PDB file of C-alpha atoms in Angstrom:
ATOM      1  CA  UNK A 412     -32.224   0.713  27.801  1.00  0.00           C
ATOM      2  CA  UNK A 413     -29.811   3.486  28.656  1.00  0.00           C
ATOM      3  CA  UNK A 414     -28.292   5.003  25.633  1.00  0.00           C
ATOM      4  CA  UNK A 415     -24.756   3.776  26.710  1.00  0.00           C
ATOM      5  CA  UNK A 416     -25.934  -0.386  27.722  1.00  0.00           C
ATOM      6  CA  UNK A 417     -27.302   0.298  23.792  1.00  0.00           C
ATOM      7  CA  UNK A 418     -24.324   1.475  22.088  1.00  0.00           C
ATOM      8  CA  UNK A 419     -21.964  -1.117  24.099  1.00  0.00           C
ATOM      9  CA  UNK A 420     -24.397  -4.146  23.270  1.00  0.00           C
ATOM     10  CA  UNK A 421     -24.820  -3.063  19.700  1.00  0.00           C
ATOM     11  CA  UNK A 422     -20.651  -3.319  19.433  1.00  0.00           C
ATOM     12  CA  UNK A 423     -20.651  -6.453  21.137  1.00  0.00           C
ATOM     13  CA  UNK A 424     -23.333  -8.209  18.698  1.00  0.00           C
ATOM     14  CA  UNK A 425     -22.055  -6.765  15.512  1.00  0.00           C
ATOM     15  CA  UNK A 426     -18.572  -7.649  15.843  1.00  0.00           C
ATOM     16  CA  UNK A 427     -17.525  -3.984  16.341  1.00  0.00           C
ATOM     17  CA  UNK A 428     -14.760  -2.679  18.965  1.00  0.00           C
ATOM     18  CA  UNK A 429     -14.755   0.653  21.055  1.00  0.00           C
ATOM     19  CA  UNK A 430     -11.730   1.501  18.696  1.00  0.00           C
ATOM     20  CA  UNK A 431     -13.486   1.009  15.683  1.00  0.00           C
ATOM     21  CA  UNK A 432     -16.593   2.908  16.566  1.00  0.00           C
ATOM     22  CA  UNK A 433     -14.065   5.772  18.150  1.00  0.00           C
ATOM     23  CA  UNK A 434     -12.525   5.326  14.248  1.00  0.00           C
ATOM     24  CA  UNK A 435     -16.125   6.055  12.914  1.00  0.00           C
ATOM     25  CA  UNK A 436     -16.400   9.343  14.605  1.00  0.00           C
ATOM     26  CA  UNK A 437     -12.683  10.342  13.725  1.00  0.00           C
ATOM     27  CA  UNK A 438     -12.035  10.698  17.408  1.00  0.00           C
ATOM     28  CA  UNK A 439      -8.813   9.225  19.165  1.00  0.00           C
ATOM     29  CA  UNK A 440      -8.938   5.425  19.822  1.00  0.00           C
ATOM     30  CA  UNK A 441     -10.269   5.360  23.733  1.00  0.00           C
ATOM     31  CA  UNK A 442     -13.172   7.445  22.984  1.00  0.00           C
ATOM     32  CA  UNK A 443     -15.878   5.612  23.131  1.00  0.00           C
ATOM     33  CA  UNK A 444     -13.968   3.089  25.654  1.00  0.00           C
ATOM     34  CA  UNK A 445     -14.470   6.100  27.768  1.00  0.00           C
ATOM     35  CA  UNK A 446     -17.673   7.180  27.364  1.00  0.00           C
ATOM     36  CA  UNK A 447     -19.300   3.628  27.933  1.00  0.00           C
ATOM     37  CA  UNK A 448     -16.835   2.671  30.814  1.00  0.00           C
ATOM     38  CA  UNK A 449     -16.107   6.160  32.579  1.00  0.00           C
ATOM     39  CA  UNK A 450     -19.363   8.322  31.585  1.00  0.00           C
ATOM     40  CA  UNK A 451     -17.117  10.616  29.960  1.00  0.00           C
ATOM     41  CA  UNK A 452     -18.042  12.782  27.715  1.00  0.00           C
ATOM     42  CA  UNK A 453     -21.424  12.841  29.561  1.00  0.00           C
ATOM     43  CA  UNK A 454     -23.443  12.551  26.027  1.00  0.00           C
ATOM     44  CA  UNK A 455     -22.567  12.762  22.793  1.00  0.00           C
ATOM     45  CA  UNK A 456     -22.739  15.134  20.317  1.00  0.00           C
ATOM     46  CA  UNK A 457     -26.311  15.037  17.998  1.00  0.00           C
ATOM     47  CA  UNK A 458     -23.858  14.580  14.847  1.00  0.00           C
ATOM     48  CA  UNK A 459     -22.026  11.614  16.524  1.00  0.00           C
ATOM     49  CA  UNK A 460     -25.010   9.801  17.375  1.00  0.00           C
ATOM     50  CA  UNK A 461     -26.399  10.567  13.977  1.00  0.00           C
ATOM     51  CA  UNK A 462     -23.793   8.794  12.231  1.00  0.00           C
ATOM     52  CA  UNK A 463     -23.917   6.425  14.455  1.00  0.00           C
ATOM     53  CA  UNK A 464     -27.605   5.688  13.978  1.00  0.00           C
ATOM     54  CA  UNK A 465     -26.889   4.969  10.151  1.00  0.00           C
ATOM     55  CA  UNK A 466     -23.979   3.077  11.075  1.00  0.00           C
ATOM     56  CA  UNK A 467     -25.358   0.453  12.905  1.00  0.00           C
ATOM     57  CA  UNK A 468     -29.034   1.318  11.717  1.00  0.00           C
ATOM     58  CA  UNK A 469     -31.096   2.003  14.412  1.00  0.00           C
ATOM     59  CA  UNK A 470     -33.223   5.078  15.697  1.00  0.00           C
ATOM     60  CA  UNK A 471     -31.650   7.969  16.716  1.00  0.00           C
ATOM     61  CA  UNK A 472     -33.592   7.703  19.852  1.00  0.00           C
ATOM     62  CA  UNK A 473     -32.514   4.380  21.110  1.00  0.00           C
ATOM     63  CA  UNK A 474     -28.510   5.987  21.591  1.00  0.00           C
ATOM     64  CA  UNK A 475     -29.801   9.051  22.980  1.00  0.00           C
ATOM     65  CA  UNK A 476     -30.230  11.599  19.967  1.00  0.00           C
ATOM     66  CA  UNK A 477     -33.571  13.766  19.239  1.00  0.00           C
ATOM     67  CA  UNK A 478     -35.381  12.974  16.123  1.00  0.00           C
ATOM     68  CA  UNK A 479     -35.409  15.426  13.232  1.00  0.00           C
ATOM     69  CA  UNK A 480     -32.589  17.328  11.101  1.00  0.00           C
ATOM     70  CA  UNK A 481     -29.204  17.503  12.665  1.00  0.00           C
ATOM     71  CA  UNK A 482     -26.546  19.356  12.649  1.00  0.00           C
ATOM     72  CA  UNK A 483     -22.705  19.199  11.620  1.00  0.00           C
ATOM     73  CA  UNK A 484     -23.264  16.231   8.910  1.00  0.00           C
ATOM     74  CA  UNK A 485     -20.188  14.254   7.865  1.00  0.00           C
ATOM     75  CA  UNK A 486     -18.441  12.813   4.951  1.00  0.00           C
ATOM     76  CA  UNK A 487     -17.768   9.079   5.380  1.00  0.00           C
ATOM     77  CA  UNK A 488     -15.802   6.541   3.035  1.00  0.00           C
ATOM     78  CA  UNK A 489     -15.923   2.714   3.329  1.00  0.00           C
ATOM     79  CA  UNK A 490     -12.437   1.287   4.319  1.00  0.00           C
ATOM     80  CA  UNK A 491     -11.779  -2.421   2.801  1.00  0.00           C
ATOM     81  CA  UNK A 492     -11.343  -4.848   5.400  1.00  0.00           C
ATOM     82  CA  UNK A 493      -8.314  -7.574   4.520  1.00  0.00           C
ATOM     83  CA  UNK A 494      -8.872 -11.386   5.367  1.00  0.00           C
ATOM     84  CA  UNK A 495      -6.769 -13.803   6.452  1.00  0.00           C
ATOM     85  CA  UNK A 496      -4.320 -14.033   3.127  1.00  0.00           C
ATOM     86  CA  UNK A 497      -4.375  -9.842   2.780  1.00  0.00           C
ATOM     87  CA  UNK A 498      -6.949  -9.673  -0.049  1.00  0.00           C
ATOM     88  CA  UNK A 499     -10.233  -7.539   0.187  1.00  0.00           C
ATOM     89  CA  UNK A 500     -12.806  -8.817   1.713  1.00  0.00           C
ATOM     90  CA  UNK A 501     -15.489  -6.572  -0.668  1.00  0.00           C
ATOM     91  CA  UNK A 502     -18.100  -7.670   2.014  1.00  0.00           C
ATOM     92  CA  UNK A 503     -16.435  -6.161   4.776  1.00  0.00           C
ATOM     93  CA  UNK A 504     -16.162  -2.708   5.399  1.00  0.00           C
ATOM     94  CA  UNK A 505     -15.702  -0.216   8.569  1.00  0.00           C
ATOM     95  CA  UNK A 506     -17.049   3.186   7.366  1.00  0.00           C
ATOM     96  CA  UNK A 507     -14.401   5.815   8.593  1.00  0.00           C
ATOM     97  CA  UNK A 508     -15.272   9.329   8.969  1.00  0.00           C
ATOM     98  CA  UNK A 509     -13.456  11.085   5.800  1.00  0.00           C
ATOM     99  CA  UNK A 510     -11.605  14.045   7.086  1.00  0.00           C
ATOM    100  CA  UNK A 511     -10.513  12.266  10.028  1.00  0.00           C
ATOM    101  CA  UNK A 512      -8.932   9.613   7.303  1.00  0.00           C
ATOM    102  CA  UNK A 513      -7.791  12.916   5.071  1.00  0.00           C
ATOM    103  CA  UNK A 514      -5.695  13.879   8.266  1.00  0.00           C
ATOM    104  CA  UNK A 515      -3.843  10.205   8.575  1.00  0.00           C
ATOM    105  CA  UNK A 516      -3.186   9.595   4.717  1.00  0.00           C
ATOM    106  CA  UNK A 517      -2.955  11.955   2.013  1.00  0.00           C
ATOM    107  CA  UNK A 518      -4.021   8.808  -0.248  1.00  0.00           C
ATOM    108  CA  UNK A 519      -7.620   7.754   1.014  1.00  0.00           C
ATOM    109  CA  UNK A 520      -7.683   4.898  -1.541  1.00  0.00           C
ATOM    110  CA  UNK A 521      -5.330   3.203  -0.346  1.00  0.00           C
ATOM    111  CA  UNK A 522      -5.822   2.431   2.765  1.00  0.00           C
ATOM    112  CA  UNK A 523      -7.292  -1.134   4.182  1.00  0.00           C
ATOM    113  CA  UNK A 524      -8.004  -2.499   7.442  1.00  0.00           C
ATOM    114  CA  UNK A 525      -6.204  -5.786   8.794  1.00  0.00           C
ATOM    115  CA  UNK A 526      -6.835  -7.240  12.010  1.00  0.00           C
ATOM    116  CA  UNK A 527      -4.380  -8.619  14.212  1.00  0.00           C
ATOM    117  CA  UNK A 528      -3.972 -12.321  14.968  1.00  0.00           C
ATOM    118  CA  UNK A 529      -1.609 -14.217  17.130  1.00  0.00           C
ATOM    119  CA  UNK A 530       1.381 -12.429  19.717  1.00  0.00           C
ATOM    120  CA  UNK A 531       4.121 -12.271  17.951  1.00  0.00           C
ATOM    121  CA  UNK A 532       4.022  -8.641  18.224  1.00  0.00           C
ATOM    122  CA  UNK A 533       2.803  -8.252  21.618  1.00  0.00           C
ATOM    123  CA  UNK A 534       2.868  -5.694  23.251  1.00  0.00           C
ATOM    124  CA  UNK A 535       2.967  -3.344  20.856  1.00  0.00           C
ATOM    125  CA  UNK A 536       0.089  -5.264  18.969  1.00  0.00           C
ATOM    126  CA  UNK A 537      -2.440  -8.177  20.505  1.00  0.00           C
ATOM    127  CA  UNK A 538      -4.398 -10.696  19.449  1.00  0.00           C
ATOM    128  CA  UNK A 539      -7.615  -8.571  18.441  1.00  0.00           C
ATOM    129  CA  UNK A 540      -6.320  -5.671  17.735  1.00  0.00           C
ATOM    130  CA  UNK A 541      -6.800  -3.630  13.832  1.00  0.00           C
ATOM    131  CA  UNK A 542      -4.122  -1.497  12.588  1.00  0.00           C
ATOM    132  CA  UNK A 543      -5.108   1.274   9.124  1.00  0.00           C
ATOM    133  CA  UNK A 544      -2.496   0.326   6.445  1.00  0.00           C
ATOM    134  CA  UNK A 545      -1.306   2.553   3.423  1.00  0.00           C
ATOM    135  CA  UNK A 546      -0.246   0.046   0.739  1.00  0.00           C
ATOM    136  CA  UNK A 547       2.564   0.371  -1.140  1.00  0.00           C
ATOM    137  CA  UNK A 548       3.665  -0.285  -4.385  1.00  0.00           C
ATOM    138  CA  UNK A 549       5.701  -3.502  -5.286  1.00  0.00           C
ATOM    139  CA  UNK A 550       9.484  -2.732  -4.554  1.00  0.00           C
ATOM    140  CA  UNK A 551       8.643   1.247  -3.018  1.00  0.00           C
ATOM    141  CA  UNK A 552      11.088   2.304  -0.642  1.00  0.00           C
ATOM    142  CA  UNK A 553      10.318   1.962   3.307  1.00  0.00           C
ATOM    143  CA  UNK A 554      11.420   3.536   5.887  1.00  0.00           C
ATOM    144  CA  UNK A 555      11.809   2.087   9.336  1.00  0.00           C
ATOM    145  CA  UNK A 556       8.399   1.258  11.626  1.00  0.00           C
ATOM    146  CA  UNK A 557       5.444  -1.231  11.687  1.00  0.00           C
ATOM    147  CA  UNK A 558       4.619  -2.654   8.234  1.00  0.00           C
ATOM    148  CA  UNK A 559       1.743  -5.588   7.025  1.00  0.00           C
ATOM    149  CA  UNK A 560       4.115  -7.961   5.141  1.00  0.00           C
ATOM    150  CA  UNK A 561       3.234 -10.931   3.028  1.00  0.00           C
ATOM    151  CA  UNK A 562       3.820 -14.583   3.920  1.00  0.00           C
ATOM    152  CA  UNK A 563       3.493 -17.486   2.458  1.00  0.00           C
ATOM    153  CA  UNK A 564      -0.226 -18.203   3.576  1.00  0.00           C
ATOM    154  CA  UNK A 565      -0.863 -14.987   5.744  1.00  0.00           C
ATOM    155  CA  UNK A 566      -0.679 -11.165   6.296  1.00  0.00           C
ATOM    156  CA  UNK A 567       1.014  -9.988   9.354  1.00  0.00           C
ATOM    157  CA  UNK A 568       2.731  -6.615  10.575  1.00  0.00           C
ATOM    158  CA  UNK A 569       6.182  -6.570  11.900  1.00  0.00           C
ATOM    159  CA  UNK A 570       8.643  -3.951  12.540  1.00  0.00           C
ATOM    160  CA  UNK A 571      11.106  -2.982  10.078  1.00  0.00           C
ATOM    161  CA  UNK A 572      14.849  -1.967  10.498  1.00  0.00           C
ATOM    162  CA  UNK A 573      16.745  -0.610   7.738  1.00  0.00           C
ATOM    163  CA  UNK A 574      20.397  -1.052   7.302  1.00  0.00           C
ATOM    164  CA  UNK A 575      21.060   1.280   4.245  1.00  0.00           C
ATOM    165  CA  UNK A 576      24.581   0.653   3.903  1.00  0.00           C
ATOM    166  CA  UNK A 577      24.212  -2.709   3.085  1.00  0.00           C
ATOM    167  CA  UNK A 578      20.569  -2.065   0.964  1.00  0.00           C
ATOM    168  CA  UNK A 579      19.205  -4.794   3.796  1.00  0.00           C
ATOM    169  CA  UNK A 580      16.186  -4.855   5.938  1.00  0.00           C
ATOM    170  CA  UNK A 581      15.473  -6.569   9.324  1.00  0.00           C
ATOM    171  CA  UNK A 582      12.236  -7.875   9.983  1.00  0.00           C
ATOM    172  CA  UNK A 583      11.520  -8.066  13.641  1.00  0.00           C
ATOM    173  CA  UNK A 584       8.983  -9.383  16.379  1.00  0.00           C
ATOM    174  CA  UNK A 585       8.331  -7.504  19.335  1.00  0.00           C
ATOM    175  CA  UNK A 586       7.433 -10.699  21.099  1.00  0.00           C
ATOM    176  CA  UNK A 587      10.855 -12.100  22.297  1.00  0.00           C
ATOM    177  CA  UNK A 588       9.570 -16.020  21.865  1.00  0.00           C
ATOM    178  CA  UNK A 589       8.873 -15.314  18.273  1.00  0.00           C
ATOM    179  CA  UNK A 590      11.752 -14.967  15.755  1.00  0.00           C
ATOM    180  CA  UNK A 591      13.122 -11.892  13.741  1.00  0.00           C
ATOM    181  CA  UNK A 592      14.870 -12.155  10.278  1.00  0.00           C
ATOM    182  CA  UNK A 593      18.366 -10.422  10.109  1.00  0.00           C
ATOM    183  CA  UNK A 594      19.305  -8.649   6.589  1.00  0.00           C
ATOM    184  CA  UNK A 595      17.283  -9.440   4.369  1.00  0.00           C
ATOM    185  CA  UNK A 596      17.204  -7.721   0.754  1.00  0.00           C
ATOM    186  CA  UNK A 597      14.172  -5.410   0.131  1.00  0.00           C
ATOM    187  CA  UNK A 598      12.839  -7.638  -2.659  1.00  0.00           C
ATOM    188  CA  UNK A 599      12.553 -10.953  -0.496  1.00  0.00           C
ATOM    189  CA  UNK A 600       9.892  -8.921   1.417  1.00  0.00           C
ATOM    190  CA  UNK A 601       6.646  -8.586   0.222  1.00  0.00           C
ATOM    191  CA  UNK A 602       5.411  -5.701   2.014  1.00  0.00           C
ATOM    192  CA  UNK A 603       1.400  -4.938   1.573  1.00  0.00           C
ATOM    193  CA  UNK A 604       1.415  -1.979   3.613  1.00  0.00           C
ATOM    194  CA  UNK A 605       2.936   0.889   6.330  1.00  0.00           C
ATOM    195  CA  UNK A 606       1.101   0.715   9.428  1.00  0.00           C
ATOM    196  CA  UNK A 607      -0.539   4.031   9.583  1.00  0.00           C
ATOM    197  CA  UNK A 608      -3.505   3.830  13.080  1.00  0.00           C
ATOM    198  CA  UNK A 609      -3.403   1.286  15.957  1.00  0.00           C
ATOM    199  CA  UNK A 610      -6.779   0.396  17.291  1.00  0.00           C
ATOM    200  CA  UNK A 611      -6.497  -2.067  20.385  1.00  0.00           C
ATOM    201  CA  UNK A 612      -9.373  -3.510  21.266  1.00  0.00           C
ATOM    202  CA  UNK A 613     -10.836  -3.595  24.418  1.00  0.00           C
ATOM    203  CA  UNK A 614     -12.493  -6.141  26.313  1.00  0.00           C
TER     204      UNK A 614
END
């Protein structure tokens, strides 16, 4: 099997997406959409297909590498990935190359992975999707942009709007069908997290 059909069927039967994988390598979101789909870049480098090898645990051979030492060796970190209700899932994990994560957070630690369920946020966020959170502590100040907020029975990420002369925060969906929350005060949301990486997935 050509190195690409074996990375592409290897995301498809272990529940990975192109933006995930892309994540692994700390490259930009599309980049491994591109180099299964379009062919480009034309191989990848050893080190990429190294740590891609561990990752999904297979010769290097099979995704195109050479056997034997290689060069350029990373530091990776295992990122939490949050269920359903927003707690860790401690047996999921997407392993995230660590300087790549050093550049988006200055707080490795706290960072988490949620997936994205539902439309309400659409387009900006669909059904598939996983967006990198930096939690934040109970009653920290936010600024405005994409949080992962609380509810009831769920974790979901809205967009935030901040009124400060009234000390109120909107809570908005960028779905028109689905409804927004007008002034609300900062302690009636229980916000898990600023939305730090977008990874849509693709089909």
């Amino acid at each position: 099997m050509e190195p690409r059909e074996a990375l592409d069927s290897l995301i498809s039967e272990r529940g990975e997406t192109y933006a995930s994988i892309s994540r692994l390598l700390g490259r930009n979101s599309a980049y491994i959409q591109q180099f299964i789909k379009r062919g480009s870049p034309a191989r990848l480098d050893q080190s990429d297909i190294a740590l891609l090898a561990l990752h999904f645990d297979v010769p290097v051979v099979m995704l195109g590498g050479k056997e034997g030492p290689t060069v350029g060796q990373r530091s990776i970190v295992k990122v939490p990935l949050l269920n359903g209700t927003g707690n860790d899932s401690r047996s999921q994990w997407r392993l995230v190359d660590a300087a790549w994560l050093g550049r988006l957070c200055d707080q490795p630690a706290s960072v988490a992975i949620l997936p994205i369920v539902g439309e309400a946020m659409e387009p900006t966020l669909c059904n598939g999707d996983e967006v990198m959170i930096s939690r934040v502590r109970f009653q920290e100040s936010v600024r405005e942009g994409l949080y992962a907020i609380r509810g009831s029975s769920e974790i979901f990420v809205r967009r935030i709007a901040i009124d400060p002369t009234k000390n109120r925060l909107t809570v908005l969906t960028d779905h028109p069908a689905y409804p927004s929350w007008q002034g609300i005060q900062r302690k009636g949301v229980d916000i898990v997290g600023r939305v730090i990486w977008i990874g849509a997935r693709v089909a």
